[in-house]
XYZ file of C-alpha atoms in Angstrom:
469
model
C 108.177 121.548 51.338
C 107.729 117.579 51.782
C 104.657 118.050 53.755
C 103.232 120.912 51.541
C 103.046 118.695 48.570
C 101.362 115.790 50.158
C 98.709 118.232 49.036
C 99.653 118.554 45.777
C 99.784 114.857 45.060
C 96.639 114.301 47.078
C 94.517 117.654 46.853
C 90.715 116.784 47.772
C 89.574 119.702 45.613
C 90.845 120.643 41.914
C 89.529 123.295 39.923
C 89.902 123.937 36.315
C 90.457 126.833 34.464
C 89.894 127.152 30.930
C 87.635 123.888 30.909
C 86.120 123.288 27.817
C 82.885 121.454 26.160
C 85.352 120.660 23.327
C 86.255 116.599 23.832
C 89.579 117.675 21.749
C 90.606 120.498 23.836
C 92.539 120.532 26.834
C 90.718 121.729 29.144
C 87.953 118.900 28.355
C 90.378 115.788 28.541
C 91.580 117.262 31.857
C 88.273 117.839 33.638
C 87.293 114.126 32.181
C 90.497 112.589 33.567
C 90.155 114.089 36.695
C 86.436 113.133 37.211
C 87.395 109.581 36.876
C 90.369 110.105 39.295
C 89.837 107.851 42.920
C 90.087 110.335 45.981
C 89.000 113.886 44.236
C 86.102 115.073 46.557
C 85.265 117.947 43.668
C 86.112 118.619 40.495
C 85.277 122.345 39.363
C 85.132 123.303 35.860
C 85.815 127.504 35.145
C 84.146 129.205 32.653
C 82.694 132.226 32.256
C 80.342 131.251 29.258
C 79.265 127.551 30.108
C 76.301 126.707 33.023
C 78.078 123.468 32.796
C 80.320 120.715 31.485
C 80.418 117.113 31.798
C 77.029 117.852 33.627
C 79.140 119.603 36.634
C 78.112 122.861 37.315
C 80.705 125.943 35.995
C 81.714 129.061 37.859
C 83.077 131.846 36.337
C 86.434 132.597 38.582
C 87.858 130.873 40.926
C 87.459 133.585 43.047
C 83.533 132.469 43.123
C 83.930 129.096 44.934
C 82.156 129.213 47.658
C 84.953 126.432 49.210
C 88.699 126.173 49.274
C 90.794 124.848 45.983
C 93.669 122.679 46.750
C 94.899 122.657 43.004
C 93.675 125.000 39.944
C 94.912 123.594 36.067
C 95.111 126.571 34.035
C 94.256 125.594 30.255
C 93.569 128.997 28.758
C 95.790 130.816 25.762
C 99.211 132.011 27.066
C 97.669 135.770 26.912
C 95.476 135.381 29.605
C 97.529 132.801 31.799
C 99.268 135.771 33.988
C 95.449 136.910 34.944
C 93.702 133.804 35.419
C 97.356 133.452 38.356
C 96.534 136.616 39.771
C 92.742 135.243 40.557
C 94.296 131.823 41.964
C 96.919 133.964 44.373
C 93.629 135.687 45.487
C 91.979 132.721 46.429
C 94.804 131.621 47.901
C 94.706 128.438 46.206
C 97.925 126.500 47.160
C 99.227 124.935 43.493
C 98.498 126.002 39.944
C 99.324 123.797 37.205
C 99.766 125.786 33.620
C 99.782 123.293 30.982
C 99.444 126.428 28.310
C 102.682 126.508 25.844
C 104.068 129.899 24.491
C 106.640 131.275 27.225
C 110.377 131.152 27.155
C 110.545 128.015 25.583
C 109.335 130.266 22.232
C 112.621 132.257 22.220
C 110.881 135.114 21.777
C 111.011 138.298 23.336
C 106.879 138.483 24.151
C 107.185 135.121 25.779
C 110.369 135.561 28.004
C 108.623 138.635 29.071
C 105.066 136.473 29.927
C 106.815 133.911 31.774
C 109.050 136.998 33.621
C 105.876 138.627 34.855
C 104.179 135.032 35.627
C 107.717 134.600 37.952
C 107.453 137.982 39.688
C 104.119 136.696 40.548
C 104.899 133.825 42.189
C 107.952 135.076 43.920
C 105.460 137.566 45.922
C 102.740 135.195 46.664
C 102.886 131.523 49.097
C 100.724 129.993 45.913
C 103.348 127.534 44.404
C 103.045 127.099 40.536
C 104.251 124.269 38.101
C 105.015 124.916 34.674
C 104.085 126.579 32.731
C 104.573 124.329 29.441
C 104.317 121.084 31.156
C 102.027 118.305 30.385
C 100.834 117.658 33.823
C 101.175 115.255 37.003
C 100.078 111.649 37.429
C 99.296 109.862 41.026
C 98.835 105.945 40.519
C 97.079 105.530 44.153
C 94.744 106.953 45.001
C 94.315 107.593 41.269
C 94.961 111.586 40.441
C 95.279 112.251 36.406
C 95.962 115.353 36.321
C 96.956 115.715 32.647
C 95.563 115.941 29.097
C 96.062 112.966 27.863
C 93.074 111.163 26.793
C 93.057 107.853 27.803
C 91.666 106.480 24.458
C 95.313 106.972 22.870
C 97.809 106.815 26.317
C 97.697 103.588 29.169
C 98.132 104.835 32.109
C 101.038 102.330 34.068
C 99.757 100.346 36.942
C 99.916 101.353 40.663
C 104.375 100.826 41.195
C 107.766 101.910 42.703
C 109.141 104.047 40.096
C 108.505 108.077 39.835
C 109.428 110.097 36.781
C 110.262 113.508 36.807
C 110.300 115.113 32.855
C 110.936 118.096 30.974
C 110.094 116.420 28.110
C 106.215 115.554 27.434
C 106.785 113.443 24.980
C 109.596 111.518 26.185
C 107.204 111.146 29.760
C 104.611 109.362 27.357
C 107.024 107.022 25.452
C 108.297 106.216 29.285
C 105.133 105.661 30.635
C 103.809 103.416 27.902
C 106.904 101.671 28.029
C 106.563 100.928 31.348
C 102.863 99.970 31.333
C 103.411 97.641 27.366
C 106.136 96.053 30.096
C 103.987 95.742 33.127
C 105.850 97.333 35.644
C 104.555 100.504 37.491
C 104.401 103.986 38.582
C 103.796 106.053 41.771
C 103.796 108.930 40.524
C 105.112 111.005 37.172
C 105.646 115.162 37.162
C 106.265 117.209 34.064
C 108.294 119.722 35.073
C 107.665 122.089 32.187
C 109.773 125.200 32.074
C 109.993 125.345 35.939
C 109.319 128.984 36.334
C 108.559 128.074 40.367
C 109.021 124.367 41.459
C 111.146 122.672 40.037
C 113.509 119.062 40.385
C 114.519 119.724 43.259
C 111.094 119.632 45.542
C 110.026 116.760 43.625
C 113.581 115.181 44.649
C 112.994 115.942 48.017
C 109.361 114.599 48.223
C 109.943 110.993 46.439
C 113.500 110.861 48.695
C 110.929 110.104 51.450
C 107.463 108.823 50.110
C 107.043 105.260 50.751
C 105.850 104.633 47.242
C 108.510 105.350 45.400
C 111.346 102.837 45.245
C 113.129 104.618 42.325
C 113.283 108.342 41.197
C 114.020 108.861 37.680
C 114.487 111.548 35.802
C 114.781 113.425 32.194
C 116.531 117.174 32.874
C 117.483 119.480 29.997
C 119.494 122.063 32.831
C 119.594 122.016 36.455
C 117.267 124.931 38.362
C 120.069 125.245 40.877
C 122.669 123.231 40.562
C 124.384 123.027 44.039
C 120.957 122.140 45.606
C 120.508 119.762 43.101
C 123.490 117.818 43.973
C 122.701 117.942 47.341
C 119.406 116.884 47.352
C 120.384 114.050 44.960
C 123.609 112.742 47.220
C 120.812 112.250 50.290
C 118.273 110.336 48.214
C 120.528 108.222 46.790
C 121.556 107.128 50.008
C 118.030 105.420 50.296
C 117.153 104.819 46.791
C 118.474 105.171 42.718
C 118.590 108.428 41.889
C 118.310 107.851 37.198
C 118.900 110.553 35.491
C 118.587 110.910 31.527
C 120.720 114.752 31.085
C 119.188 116.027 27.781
C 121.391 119.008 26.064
C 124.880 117.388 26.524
C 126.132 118.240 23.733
C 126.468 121.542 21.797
C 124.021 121.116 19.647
C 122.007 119.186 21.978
C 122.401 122.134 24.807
C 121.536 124.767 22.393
C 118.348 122.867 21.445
C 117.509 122.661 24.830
C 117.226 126.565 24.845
C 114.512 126.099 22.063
C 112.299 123.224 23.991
C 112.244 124.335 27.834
C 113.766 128.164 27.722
C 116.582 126.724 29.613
C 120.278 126.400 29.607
C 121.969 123.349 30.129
C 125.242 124.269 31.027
C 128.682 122.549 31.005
C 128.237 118.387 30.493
C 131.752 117.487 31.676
C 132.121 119.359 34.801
C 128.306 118.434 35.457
C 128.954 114.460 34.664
C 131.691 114.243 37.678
C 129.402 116.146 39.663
C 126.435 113.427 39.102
C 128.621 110.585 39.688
C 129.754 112.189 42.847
C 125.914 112.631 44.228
C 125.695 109.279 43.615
C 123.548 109.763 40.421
C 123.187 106.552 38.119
C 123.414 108.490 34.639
C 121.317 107.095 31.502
C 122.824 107.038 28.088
C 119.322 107.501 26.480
C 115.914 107.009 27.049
C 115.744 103.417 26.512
C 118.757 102.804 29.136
C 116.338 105.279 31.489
C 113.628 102.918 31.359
C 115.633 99.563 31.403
C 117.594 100.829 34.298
C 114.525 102.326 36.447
C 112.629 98.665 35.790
C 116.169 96.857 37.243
C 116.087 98.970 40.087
C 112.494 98.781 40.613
C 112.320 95.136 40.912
C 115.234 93.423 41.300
C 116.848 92.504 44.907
C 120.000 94.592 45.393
C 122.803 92.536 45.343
C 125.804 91.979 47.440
C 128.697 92.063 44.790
C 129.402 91.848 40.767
C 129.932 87.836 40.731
C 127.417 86.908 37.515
C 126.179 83.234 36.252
C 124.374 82.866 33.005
C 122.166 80.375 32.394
C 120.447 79.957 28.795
C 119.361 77.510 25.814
C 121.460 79.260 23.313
C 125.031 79.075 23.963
C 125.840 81.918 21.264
C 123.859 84.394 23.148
C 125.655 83.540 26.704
C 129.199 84.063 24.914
C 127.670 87.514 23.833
C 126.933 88.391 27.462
C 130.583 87.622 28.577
C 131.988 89.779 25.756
C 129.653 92.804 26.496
C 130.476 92.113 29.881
C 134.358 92.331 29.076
C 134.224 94.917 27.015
C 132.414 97.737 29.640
C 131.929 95.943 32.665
C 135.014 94.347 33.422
C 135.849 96.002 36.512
C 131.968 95.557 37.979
C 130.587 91.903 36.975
C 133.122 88.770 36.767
C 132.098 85.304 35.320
C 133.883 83.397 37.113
C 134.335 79.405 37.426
C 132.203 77.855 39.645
C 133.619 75.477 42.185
C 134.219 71.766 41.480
C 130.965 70.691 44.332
C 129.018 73.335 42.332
C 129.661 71.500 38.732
C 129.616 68.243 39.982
C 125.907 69.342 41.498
C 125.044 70.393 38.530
C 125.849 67.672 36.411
C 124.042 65.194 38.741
C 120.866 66.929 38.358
C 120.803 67.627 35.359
C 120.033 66.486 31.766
C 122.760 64.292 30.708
C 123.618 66.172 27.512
C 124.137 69.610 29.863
C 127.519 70.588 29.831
C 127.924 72.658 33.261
C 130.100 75.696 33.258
C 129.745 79.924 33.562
C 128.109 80.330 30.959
C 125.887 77.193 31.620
C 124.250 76.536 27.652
C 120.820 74.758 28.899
C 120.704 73.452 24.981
C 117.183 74.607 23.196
C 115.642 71.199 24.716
C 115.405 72.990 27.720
C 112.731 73.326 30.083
C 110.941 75.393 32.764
C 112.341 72.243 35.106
C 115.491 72.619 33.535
C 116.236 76.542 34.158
C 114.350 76.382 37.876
C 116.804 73.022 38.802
C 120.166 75.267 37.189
C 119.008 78.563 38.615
C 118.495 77.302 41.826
C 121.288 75.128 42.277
C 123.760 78.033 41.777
C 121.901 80.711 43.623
C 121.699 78.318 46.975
C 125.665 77.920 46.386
C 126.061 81.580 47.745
C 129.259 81.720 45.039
C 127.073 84.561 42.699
C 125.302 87.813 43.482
C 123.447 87.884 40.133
C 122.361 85.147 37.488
C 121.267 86.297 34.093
C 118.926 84.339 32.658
C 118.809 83.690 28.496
C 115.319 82.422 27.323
C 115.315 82.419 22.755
C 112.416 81.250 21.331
C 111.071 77.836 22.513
C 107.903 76.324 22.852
C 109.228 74.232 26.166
C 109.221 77.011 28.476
C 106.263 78.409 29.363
C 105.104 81.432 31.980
C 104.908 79.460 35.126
C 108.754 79.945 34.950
C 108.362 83.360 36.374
C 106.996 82.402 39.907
C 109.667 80.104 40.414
C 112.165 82.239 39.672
C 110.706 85.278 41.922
C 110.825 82.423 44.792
C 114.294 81.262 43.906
C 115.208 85.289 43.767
C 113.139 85.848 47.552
C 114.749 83.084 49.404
C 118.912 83.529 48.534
C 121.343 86.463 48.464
C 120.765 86.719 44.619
C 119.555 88.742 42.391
C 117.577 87.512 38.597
C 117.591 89.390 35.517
C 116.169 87.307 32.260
C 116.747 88.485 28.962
C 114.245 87.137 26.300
C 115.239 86.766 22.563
C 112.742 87.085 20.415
C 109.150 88.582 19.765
C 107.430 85.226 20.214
C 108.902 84.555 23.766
C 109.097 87.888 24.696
C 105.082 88.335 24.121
C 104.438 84.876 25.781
C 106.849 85.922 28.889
C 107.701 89.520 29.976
C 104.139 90.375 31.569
C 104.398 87.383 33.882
C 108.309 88.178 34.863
C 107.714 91.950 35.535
C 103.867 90.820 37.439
C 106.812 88.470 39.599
C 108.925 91.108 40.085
C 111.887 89.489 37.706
C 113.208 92.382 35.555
C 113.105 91.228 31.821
C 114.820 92.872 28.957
C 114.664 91.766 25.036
C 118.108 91.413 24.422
C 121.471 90.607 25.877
C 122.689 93.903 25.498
C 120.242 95.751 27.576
C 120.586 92.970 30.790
C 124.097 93.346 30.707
C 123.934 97.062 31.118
C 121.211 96.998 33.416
C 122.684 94.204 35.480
C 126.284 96.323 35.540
C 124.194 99.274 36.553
C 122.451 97.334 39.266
C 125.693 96.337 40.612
C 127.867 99.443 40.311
C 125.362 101.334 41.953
C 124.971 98.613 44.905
C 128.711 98.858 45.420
C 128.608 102.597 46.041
C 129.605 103.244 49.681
C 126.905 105.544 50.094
C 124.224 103.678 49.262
C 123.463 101.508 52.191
C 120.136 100.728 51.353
C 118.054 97.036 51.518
C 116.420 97.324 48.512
C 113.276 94.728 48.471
C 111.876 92.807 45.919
C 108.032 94.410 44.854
C-alpha cells in the first residue's frame, strides 16, 4: 500500500468533480488550489453544464477523459456522491477524495445508509476512496493542495518534517496555522474524514517510511482497527514519534465523537496502556499536539533526562524546577553541576552572575552572555538538555538563534528556549524555529515538551538518531 500512495501524494493528473464557477463554493477553491499546485501535469474540471472554468476546458464525466486520472475530488451534494463513485470505479481512477458532508457523521438513518452503499462500493472495486466528510490532503513538496481552503483566509505551513493525520477539519487548520504563525513545517497533512475506505493506518504505514516526514502526528476520534493500529504504530515508532491527540476519551467526549465522524471511540483506559505500549507519545490536547510535534521535529534527540536552565529571570527558572518536580521527576533531574563546571563559569562570566542549575543570567543579560553560559555547559558533556529562559529584554536580539543551533549541532545536547512575553516572543520565535531551536511561550509548555522529548528518547524501542532540520 506504501508504493500505491506515492500516487496519491504525487498523482500527475487530478480531476474534479462537482467543480464550480462559484469562487465561494468548493468545488471552485479546489480546482484554484490545485492549478497553482507545483508538479500537477492536468487539472480537469467536471461539469456537465460549464464549457469551462478557470479558462480550463470542462468535461462532463470522468468517464469522457480521453487520458488516465490519478486522483478525482468529488464536491457534489451527498445525493449524488454514490453515482459520481460508480463513474470513477469505471474509469478506473485509482483515489477519490469526497470532501461532501452528510453521511454517518449525521446520525441519521438516510446517511448511515449513503455511506453503507458508498462502502459496498469500494469493497468490490481496486479504486481506493478517502472520506467522505474530510477536508482534504496537503503535499508541501512538490506543492499538491488538494483541499478547499482558500488561501486568502488559511497559510499554508512551509515545506517540513512533521505530517498530520486529522479527523477533525477544524482542529487540522488551527494545527496548521499554528505551525506556519510558528515557522516550522509540514510534509504532508491528511483529513481522514469518516474513513469509510483508508483510513490511519495506510497513512501510518506510508509516513513510517517517507523520507520527509520526521514526525507523524495525529488527531483520532476511534481507531479503524485497532490491533493493526497498534501494530503499525509500535514499528514506526521505532524510527520516528508516533503523537497522537485521542479525541472522545471521555463519556461525553466518546459519545460526541459518534455525532462528528459516525464513529465510536471505544474504551480510553484499556486503549491508553495499549498506546503507551506501541510506543505512542499521547497529547493531552491540541496545544500539547503541536508543542510536542515542533520538539520532535527539531530538536536533537537526546541521550538522557539531565536538564540545565539558563535565563535572565530567576523566578521563571525556579518555576521550571517545580513543574519539573511536580510531573517529571522521574524523567528530567537538575542536578548540580561539578565544581570545574562552576568555577568555568564564573571565570567567564559577568561578575554579578551567580553560577548554579538554575543559572539566573540577571535581565542585563546578553546574546554574549547566554551563547558563553550555554556553551560552556553543553561542551561539559554533564547535561543532555538545556532550557533556555529569554523575558522581555531589549539586549538580546535574533542573532542568538544561530548560535545556539551551532552550539546544539556540535555537542551531545539538545536546546529548547522558552520566551516570556509577546514582545520577545514576536522579535524571536521565527528565527529559533528557521534554526531549528524549538521555542515555546512559556515555561510550562518547554517543560512538558522537553519531558516528552526525553521520555520518549529513553524508550528501548526507539533506537533512532534523530537529526537536527
Amino acid at each position: 500500500m506504501s508504493m500505491t500512495l506515492s500516487t496519491f501524494f504525487h498523482p500527475k493528473t487530478v480531476a474534479v468533480i462537482g467543480a464550480s464557477i462559484n469562487t465561494k463554493k468548493p468545488g471552485n477553491i479546489i480546482l484554484r488550489n490545485l492549478l497553482q499546485s507545483s508538479k500537477i501535469e492536468k487539472v480537469i474540471p467536471v461539469n456537465p453544464f460549464e464549457q469551462s472554468i478557470e479558462q480550463i476546458a470542462c468535461i462532463p464525466s470522468v468517464l469522457a477523459s480521453y487520458q488516465p486520472i490519478d486522483v478525482a475530488i468529488v464536491a457534489v451534494p451527498a445525493d449524488q456522491v454514490n453515482d459520481r463513485v460508480k463513474e470513477c470505479i469505471t474509469a478506473h481512477i485509482l483515489f477519490v477524495i469526497v470532501i461532501t458532508s452528510g453521511f454517518s457523521e449525521l446520525g441519521t438513518e438516510s446517511g448511515n445508509i449513503l455511506e453503507k452503499n458508498l462502502k459496498e462500493q469500494m469493497s468490490q472495486s481496486s479504486t481506493r476512496l478517502l472520506g467522505p466528510n474530510t477536508l482534504g490532503y496537503y503535499v508541501s513538496t512538490p506543492t499538491i493542495d488538494a483541499t478547499f481552503l482558500d488561501k486568502s483566509v488559511f497559510h499554508r505551513p512551509k515545506k517540513g518534517p512533521i505530517a498530520f493525520l486529522s479527523q477533525s477539519g477544524s482542529l487540522a487548520v488551527d494545527f496548521m496555522e499554528e505551525l506556519s504563525s510558528r515557522s516550522v513545517g509540514l510534509s504532508a497533512f491528511v483529513g481522514l474524514g469518516n474513513k469509510t475506505d483508508l483510513s490511519e493506518e495506510e497513512f501510518i504505514n506510508y509516513f513510517t517510511c517517507d523520507d520527509a516526514t520526521k514526525v507523524v502526528s495525529l488527531y483520532l476520534e476511534g481507531f479503524s482497527h485497532g490491533e493493526r493500529f497498534f501494530s503499525l504504530c509500535k514499528e514506526a515508532s521505532k524510527q520516528k514519534p508516533v503523537v497522537l491527540l485521542k479525541g472522545g476519551k471521555s463519556k461525553k467526549g466518546s459519545k460526541a465523537v459518534g455525532l462528528h465522524t459516525g464513529k465510536i471511540a471505544g474504551d480510553y483506559e484499556v486503549i491508553g496502556d495499549v498506546l503507551s505500549q506501541a510506543g505512542v507519545v499521547e497529547a493531552e490536547d491540541e496545544t500539547a499536539l503541536i508543542d510536542y510535534s515542533i520538539a520532535f521535529a527539531l530538536s536533537k534527540k537526546p541521550s538522557g533526562g539531565k536538564l540545565a536552565i539558563v535565563t535572565n529571570g530567576g523566578g521563571n527558572g525556579i518555576v521550571a524546577v517545580d513543574l519539573i518536580e511536580q510531573r517529571w521527576e522521574t524523567v528530567l533531574s537538575v542536578g548540580h553541576f561539578s565544581n570545574d563546571l562552576l568555577e568555568e563559569l564564573t571565570t567567564v562570566l559577568p561578575d554579578f552572575i551567580s553560577p548554579g542549575n538554575p543559572i539566573d543570567l540577571t535581565p542585563q543579560a546578553t546574546n554574549h552572555d547566554y551563547v558563553t553560559a550555554v556553551k560552556q555547559i553543553a561542551s561539559s558533556n554533564q547535561v543532555d538538555v538545556i532550557l533556555v529562559g529569554i523575558t522581555s529584554t531589549v539586549s538580546v536580539s535574533a542573532k542568538i538563534a544561530k548560535h545556539l543551533a551551532f552550539i546544539q549541532n556540535k555537542y551531545d545536547c539538545s536546546i529548547l528556549v522558552y520566551l516570556k512575553g509577546k514582545t520577545i516572543w514576536d522579535r524571536l520565535h521565527q528565527s529559533l524555529s528557521d534554526h531549528g531551536i524549538a521555542c515555546f511561550p512559556n515555561v510550562r509548555r518547554a517543560v512538558n515538551s522537553a519531558g516528552t522529548l526525553v521520555k520518549w528518547s529513553q524508550k528501548e524501542s526507539c533506537q533512532v538518531n534523530m537529526g537536527v532540520h
